[in-house]
Coordinates of C-alpha atoms and ligand atoms in Angstrom, one line a residue:
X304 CA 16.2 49.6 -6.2
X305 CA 19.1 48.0 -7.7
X306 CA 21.1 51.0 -8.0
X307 CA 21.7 51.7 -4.4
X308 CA 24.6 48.6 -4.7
X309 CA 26.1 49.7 -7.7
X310 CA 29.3 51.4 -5.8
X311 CA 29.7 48.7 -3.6
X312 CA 29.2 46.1 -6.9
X313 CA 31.9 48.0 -8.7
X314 CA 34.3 47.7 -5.2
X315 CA 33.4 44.5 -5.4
X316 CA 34.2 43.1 -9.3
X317 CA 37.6 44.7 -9.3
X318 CA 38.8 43.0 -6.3
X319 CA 37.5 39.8 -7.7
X320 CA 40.2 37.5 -7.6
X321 CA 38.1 35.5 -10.3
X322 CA 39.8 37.4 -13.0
X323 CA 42.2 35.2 -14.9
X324 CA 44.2 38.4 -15.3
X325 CA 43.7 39.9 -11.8
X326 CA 47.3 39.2 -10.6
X327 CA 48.9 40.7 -14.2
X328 CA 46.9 43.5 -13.2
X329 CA 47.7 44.1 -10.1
X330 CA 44.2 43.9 -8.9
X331 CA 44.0 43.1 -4.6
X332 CA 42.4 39.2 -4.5
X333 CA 39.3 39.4 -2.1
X334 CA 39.1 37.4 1.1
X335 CA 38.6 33.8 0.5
X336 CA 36.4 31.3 2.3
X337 CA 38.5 28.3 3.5
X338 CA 36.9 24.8 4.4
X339 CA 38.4 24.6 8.2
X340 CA 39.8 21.0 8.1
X341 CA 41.8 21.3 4.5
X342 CA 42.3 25.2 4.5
X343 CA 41.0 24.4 0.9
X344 CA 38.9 27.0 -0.3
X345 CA 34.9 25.8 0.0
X346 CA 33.2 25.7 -3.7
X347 CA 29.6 26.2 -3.9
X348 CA 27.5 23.4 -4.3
X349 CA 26.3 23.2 -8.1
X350 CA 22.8 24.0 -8.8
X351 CA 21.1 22.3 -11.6
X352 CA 21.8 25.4 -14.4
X353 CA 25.3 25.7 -12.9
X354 CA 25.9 21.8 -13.7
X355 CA 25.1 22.3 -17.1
X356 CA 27.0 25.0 -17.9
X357 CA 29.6 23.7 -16.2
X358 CA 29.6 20.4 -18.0
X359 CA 28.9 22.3 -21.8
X360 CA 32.0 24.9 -21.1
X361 CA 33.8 21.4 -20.6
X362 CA 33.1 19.8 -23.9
X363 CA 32.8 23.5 -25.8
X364 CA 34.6 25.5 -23.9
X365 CA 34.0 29.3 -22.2
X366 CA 30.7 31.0 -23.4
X367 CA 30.1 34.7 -23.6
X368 CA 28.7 36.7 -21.1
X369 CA 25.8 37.5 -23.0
X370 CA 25.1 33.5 -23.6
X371 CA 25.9 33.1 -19.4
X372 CA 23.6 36.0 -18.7
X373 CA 20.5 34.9 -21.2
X374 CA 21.0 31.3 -19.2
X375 CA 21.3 32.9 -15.9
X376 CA 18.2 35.4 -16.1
X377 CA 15.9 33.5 -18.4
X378 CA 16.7 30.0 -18.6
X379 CA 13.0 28.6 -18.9
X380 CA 13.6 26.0 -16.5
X381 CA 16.4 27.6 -13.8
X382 CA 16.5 30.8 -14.7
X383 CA 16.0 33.9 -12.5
X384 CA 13.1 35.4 -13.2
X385 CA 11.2 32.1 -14.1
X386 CA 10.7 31.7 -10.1
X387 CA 8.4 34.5 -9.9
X388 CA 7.9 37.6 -7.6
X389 CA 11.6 38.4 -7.1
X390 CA 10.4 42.1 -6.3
X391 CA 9.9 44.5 -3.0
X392 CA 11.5 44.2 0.6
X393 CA 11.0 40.1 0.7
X394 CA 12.9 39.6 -2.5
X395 CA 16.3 40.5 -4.2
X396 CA 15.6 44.7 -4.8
X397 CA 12.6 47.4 -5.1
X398 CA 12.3 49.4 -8.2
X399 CA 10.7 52.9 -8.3
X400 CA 7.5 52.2 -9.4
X401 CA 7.2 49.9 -6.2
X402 CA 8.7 52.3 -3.9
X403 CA 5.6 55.4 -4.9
X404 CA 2.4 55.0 -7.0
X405 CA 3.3 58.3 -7.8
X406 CA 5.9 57.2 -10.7
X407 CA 3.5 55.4 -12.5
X408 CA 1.0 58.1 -12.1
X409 CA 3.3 60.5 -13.6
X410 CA 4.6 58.2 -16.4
X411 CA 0.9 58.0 -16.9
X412 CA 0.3 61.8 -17.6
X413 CA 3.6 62.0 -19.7
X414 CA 1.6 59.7 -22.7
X415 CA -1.5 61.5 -21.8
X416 CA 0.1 65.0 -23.0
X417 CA 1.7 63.0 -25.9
X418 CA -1.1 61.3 -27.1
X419 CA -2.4 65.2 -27.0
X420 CA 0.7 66.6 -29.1
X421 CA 0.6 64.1 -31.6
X422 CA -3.1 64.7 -32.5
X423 CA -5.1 62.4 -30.1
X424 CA -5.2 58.9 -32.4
X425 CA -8.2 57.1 -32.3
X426 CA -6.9 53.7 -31.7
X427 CA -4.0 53.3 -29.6
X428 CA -2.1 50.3 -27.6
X429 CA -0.2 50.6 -24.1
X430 CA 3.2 48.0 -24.4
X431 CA 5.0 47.5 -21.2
X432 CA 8.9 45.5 -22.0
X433 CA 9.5 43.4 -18.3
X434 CA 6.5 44.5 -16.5
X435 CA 7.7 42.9 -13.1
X436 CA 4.8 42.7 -10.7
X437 CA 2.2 45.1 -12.8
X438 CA 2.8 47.7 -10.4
X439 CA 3.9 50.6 -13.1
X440 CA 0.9 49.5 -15.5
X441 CA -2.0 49.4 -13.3
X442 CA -0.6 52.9 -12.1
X443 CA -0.5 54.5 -15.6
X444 CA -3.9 52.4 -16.4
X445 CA -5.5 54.0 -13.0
X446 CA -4.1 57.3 -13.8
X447 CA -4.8 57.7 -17.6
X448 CA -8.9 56.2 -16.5
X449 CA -9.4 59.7 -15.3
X450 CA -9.3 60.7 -19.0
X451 CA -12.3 59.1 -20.8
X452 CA -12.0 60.4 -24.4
X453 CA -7.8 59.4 -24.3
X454 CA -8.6 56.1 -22.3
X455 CA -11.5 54.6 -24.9
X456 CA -8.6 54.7 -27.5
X457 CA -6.7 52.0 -25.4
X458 CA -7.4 48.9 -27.7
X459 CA -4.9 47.1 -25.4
X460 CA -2.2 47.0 -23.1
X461 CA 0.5 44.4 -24.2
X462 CA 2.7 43.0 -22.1
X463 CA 6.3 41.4 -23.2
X464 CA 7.4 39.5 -20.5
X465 CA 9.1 36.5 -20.5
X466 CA 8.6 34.7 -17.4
X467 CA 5.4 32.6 -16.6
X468 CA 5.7 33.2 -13.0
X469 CA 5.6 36.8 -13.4
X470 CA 2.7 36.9 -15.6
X471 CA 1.2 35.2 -13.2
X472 CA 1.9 38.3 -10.6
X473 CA 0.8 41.0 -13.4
X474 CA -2.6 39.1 -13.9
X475 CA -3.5 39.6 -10.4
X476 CA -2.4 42.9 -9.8
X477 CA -4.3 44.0 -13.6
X478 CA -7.6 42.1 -13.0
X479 CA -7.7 42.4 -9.6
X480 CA -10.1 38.9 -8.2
X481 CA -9.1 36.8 -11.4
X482 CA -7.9 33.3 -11.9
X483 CA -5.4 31.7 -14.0
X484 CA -8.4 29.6 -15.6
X485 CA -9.7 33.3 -16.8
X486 CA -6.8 33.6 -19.4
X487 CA -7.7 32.2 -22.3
X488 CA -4.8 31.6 -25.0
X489 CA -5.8 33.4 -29.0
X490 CA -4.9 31.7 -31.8
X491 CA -3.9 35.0 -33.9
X492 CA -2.7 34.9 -37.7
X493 CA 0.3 37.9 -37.1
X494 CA 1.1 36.8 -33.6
X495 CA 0.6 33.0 -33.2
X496 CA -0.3 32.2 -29.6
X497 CA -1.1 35.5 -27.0
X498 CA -2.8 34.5 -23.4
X499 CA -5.4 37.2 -23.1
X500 CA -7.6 38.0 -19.8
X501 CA -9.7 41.2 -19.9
X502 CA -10.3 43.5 -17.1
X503 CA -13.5 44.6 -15.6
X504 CA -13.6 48.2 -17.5
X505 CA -13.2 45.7 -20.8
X506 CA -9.3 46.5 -21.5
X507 CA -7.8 43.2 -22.5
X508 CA -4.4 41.9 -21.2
X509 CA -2.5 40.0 -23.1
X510 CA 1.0 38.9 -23.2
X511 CA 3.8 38.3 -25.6
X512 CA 6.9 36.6 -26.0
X513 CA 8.4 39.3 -28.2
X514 CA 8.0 42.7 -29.8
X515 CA 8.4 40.8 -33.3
X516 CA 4.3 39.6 -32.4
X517 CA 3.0 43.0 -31.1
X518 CA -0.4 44.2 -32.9
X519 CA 0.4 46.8 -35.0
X520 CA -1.7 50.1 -33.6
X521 CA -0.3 53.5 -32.6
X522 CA 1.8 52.6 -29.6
X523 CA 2.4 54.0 -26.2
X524 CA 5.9 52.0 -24.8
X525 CA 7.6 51.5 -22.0
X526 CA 10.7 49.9 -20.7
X527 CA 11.3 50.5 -16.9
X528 CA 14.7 48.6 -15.7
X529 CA 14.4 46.0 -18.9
X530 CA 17.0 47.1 -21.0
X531 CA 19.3 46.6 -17.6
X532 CA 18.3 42.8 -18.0
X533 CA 19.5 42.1 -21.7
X534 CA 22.5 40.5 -22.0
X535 CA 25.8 41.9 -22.7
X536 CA 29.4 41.0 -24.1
X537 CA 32.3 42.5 -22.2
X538 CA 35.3 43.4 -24.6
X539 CA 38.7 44.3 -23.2
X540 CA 41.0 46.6 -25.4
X541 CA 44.4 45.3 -25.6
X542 CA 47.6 46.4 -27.9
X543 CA 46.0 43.7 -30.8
X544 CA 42.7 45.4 -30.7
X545 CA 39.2 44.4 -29.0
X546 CA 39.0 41.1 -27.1
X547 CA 36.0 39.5 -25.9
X548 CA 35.8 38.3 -21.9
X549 CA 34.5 34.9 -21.8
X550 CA 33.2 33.3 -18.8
X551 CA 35.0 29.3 -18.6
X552 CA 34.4 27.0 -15.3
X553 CA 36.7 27.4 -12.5
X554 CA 38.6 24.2 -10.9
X555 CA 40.9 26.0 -9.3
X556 CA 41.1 26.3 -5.4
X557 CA 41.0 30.1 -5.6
X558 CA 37.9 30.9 -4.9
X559 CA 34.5 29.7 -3.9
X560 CA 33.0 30.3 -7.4
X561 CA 32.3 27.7 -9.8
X562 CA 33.1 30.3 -13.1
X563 CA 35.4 32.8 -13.7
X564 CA 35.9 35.5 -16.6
X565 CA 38.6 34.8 -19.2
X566 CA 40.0 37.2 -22.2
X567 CA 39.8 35.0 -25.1
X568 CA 43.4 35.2 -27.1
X569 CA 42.5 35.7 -30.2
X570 CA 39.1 37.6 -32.0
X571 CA 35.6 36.6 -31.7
X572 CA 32.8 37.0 -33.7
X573 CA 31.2 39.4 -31.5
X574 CA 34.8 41.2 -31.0
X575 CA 35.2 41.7 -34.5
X576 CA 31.8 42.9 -34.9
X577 CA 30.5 44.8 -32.0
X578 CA 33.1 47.0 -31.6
X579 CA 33.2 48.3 -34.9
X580 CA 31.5 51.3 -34.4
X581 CA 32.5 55.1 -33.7
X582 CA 30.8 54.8 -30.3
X583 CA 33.9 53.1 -29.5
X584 CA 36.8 54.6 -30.9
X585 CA 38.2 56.5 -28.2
X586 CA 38.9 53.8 -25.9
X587 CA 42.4 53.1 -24.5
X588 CA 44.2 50.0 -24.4
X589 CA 43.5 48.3 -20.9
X590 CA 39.7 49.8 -21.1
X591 CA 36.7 47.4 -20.7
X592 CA 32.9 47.8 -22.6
X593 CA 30.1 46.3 -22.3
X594 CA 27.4 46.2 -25.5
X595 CA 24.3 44.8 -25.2
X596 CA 23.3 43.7 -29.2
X597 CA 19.9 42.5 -27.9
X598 CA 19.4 46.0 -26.7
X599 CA 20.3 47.3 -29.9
X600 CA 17.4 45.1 -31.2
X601 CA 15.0 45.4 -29.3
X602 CA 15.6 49.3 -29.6
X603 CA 15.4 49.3 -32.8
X604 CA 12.3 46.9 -33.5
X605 CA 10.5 49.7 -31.1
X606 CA 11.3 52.3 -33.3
X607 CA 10.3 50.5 -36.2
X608 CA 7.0 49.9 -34.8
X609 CA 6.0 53.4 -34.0
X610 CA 7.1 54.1 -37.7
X611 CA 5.0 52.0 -39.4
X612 CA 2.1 53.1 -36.7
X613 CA 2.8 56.2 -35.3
X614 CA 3.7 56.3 -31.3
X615 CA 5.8 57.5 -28.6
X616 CA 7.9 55.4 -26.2
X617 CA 10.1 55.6 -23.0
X618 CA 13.2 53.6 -21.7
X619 CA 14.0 54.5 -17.8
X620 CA 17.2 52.7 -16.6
X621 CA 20.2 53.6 -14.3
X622 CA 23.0 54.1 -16.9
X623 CA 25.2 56.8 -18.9
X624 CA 24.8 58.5 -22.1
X625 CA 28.5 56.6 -23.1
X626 CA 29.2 52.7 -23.3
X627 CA 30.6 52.0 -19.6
X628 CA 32.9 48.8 -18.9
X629 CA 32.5 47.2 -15.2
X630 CA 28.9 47.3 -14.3
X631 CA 27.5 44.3 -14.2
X632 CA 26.2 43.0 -11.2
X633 CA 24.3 40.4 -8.8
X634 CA 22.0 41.0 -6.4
X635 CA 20.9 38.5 -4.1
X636 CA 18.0 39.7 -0.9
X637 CA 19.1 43.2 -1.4
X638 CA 22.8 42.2 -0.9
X639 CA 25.7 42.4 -3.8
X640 CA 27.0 39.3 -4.5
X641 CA 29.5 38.4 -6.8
X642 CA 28.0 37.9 -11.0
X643 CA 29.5 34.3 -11.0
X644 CA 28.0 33.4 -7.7
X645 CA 25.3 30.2 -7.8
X646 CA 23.6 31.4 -10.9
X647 CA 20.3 31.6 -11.4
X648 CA 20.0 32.7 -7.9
X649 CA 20.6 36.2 -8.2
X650 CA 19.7 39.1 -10.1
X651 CA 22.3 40.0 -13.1
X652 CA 21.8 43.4 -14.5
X653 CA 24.3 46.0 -16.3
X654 CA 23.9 50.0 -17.1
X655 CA 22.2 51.1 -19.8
X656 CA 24.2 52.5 -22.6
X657 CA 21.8 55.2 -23.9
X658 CA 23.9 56.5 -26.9
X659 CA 23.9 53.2 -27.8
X660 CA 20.0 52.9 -27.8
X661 CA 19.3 56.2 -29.7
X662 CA 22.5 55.5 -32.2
X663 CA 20.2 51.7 -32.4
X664 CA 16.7 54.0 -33.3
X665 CA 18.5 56.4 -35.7
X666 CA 18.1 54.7 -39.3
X667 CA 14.6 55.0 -38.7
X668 CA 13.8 58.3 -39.8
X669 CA 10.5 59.6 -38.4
X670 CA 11.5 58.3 -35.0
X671 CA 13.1 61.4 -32.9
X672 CA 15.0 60.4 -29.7
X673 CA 15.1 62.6 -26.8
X674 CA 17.3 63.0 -23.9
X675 CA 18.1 60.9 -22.0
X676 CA 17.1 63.7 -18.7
X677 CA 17.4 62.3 -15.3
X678 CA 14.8 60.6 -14.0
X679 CA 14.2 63.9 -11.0
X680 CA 14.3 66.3 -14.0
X681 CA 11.6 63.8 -15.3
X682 CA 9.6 63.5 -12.5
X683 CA 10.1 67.4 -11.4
X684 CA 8.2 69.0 -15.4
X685 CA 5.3 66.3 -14.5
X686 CA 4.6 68.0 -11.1
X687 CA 6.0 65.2 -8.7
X688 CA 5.4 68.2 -6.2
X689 CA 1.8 68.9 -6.8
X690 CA 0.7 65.6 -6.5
X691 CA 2.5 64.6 -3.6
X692 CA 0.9 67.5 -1.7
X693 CA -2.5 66.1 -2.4
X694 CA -1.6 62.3 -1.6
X695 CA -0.1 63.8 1.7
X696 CA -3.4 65.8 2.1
X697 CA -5.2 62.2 2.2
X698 CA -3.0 60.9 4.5
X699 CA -4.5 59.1 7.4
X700 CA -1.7 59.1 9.4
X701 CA 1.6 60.7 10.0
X702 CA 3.7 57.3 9.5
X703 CA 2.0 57.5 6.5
X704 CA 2.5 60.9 5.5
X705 CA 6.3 60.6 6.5
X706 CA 6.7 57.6 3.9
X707 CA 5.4 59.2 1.0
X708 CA 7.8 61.7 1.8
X709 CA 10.7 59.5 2.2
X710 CA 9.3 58.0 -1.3
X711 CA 9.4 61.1 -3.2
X712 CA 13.0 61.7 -2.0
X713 CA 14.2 58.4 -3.1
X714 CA 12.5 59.4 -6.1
X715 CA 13.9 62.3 -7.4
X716 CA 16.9 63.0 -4.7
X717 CA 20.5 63.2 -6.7
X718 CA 22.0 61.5 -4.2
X719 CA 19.7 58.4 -4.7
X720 CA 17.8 57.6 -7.8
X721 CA 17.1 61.0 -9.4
X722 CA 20.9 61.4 -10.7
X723 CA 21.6 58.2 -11.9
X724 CA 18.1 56.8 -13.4
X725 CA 18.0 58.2 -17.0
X726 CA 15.0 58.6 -19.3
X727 CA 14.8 58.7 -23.0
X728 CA 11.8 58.9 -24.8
X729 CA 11.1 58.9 -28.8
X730 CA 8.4 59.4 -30.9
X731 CA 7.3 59.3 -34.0
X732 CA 7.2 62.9 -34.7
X733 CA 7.1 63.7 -38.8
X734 CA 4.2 66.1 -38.4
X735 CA 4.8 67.9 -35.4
X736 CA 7.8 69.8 -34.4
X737 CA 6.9 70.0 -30.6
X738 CA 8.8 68.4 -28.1
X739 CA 7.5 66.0 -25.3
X740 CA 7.2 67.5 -22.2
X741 CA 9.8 67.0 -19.7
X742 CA 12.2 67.1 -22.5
X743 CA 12.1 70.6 -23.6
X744 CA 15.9 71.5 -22.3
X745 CA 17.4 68.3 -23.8
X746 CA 18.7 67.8 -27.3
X747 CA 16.5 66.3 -30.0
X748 CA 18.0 63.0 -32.2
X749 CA 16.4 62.7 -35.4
Ligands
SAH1383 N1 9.7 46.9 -14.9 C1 9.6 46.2 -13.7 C2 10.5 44.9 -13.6 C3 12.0 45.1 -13.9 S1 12.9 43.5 -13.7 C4 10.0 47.2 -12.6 O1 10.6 48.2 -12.8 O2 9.6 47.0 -11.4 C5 13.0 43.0 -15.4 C6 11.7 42.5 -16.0 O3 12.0 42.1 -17.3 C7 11.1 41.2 -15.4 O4 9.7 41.3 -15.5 C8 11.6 40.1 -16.2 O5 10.9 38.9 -16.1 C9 11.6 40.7 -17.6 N2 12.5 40.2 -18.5 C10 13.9 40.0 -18.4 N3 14.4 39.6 -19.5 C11 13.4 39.5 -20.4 C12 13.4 39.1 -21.8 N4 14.5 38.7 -22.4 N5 12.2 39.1 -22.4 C13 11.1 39.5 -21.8 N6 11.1 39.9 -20.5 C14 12.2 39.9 -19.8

């Protein structure tokens, strides 16, 4: 769970005495490290990826945080989430979906009753954005099985997912005794190359390298803590209007870490673009955003697909309903650590802007947005309750039985994740005025 650091991540970026402006501001500098023989501060050692950006923000000079956040995260050589598992109590952070198989049992029954409202389609797909380790999936999958004239539609799931490592992970957890010599790699005219491995009930796997290559068949999405991943420029308001944060290298003694976030003087592209929109009016000068373009892409290219093929989809994240402007964060073993430390080594991930997302699905006209509801409101209209009294019924033991119940509060307790995860779902939804379940209370987008 990523989001249990977020307060002490936020603590943490505004003492950051990495800010080129944190003494103007008035910002507290955090403690320093010193090397004991020259009281000089100790700078990390340089990894590989931090060498080269490094050396290219010497000859080109400071990159946006989107650009340090797509080489930080998904870098195919350093990057990441090209090492692999980075998941569960041995990595960096949990997620729900690997803290209860009851989320993606749920999630599971949420397409089941839409594939119900929107007049049971013969031929459908399941699309998972990020899938991690294949946990969520082979939930839903294990779930939705129990429904033979809904799960015969399922002409496959498709996964987007960018790092080998991972796929790796989300072939053995979906076709449970395979090897990587089972995946074979189609040749396909609309999507180029897609490494496919079927499972033993005859559903093929196959994975993508973006939405732009997804078959197009009515389509059941997700996107559980993806959109969190996609980069994001940071924009500072000032008297002369937006200004973009840049991150440059840092020679200085101040601190341990290699980078450091600039304003840039004068307008960027991105400045001059991005923030041209009414989502952002209202800011004051001295106010920070974050936007997240690819997420407005990606967003919209999902909406565009269940247009042209009918579908539903759902994006759970931790995140507001408004554009937010100090979120990002690293997480390293379960611990905060600062967004410019050793890159590479740490997970970076920011909020999720959700007005931006349904403001990015909104030109598309049959596509209806709804929400976002929190994620216990979510998990409360599928019967969370219900089904955790028959899990606790098989219990063997009372360990047992006492975790599933810690689970379910992590779940859906304020205080943890039920506040502060947000879902939003959309559908195609031109000839049915309905509204998906779970979502009934919230306002509809069209
Ligand atoms: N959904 C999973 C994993 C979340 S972590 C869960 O909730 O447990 C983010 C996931 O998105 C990882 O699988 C990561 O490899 C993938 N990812 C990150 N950036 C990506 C990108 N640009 N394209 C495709 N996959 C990406």
């Amino acid at each position: 769970m990523r989001l249990h650091y977020f307060a002490v991540a936020r603590r943490q970026l505004l003492t950051s005495s990495t800010l080129r402006l944190a003494s103007q501001a008035g910002f507290k500098a955090a403690p320093r490290r010193f090397n004991s023989s020259t009281t000089e501060p100790l700078k990390e050692s340089l990894s590989p990826l931090a060498k080269h950006l490094h050396d290219s923000m010497k000859i080109t000079g400071p990159i946006t945080m989107a650009h340090y956040m797509r080489q930080v995260l998904v870098n195919p050589l350093s990057g990441y989430y090209m090492k692999g598992d980075v998941f569960g109590t041995e990595g960096d952070f949990v997620t729900s979906p690997e803290i209860s198989q009851m989320f993606g049992e749920l999630a599971g029954i949420w397409y089941l009753t839409e594939w119900h409202r929107l007049g049971k389609p013969s031929k459908t797909q399941l699309v998972e954005f990020g899938p991690g380790r294949g946990t969520l999936m082979d939930d839903m999958l294990r779930a939705m099985a129990r429904f033979p004239e809904m799960y015969k539609t399922i002409q496959g799931v498709q996964l987007v997912e960018a790092s080998p490592g991972l796929r790796k992970v989300q072939r053995a957890k979906l076709i449970p005794g395979s090897q990587e010599s089972d995946v074979k790699l189609i040749e396909d005219s609309q999507s180029g190359h897609v490494q496919q491995c079927i499972r033993s009930d005859g559903i093929a796997i196959n994975w993508y390298d973006g939405i732009e290559d997804l078959p197009e068949v009515w389509s059941m999405i997700m996107a559980h803590e993806f959109f969190d991943a996609l980069a994001i420029h940071t924009f500072e308001k000032t008297d002369e209007g937006w200004r973009e944060m840049l991150v440059d290298f840092d020679d200085t003694n101040e601190t341990e870490y290699n980078f450091r976030l600039v304003r840039c003087p004068q307008e960027t592209n991105a400045s001059k673009t991005l923030t041209q929109n009414d989502m952002f009016k209202d800011y004051k000068t001295g106010d920070r955003i974050e936007i997240s373009p690819d997420s407005w892409e990606v967003m919209r290219k999902m909406a565009e697909l269940v247009d042209r093929n009918g579908g539903v989809g759902l994006a759970i994240d931790y995140g507001q309903d408004y554009a937010q402007g100090h979120t990002l964060r690293a997480i390293r073993q379960h611990k905060i650590v600062h967004p410019m430390s050793d890159p590479g080594s740490a997970d970076l991930s920011a909020d999720v802007d959700f007005l931006a997302l349904k403001n990015a699905a909104k030109p598309v006209s049959s596509v209806s947005t709804y929400g976002p509801v929190t994620q216990g409101q979510f998990l409360h209209s599928l019967g969370i309750e219900t089904r955790l009294k028959v899990l606790l019924k098989g219990a063997k033991t009372r360990e047992r039985a006492l975790d599933m119940i810690k689970s379910y509060e992590r779940l859906v307790n304020p205080e943890e994740m039920g506040q502060i995860y947000k879902v939003l779902a959309f559908a195609n939804n031109e000839d049915n005025s309905n509204v998906p379940v779970a979502f009934e209370t919230s306002p509809s987008k069209q």
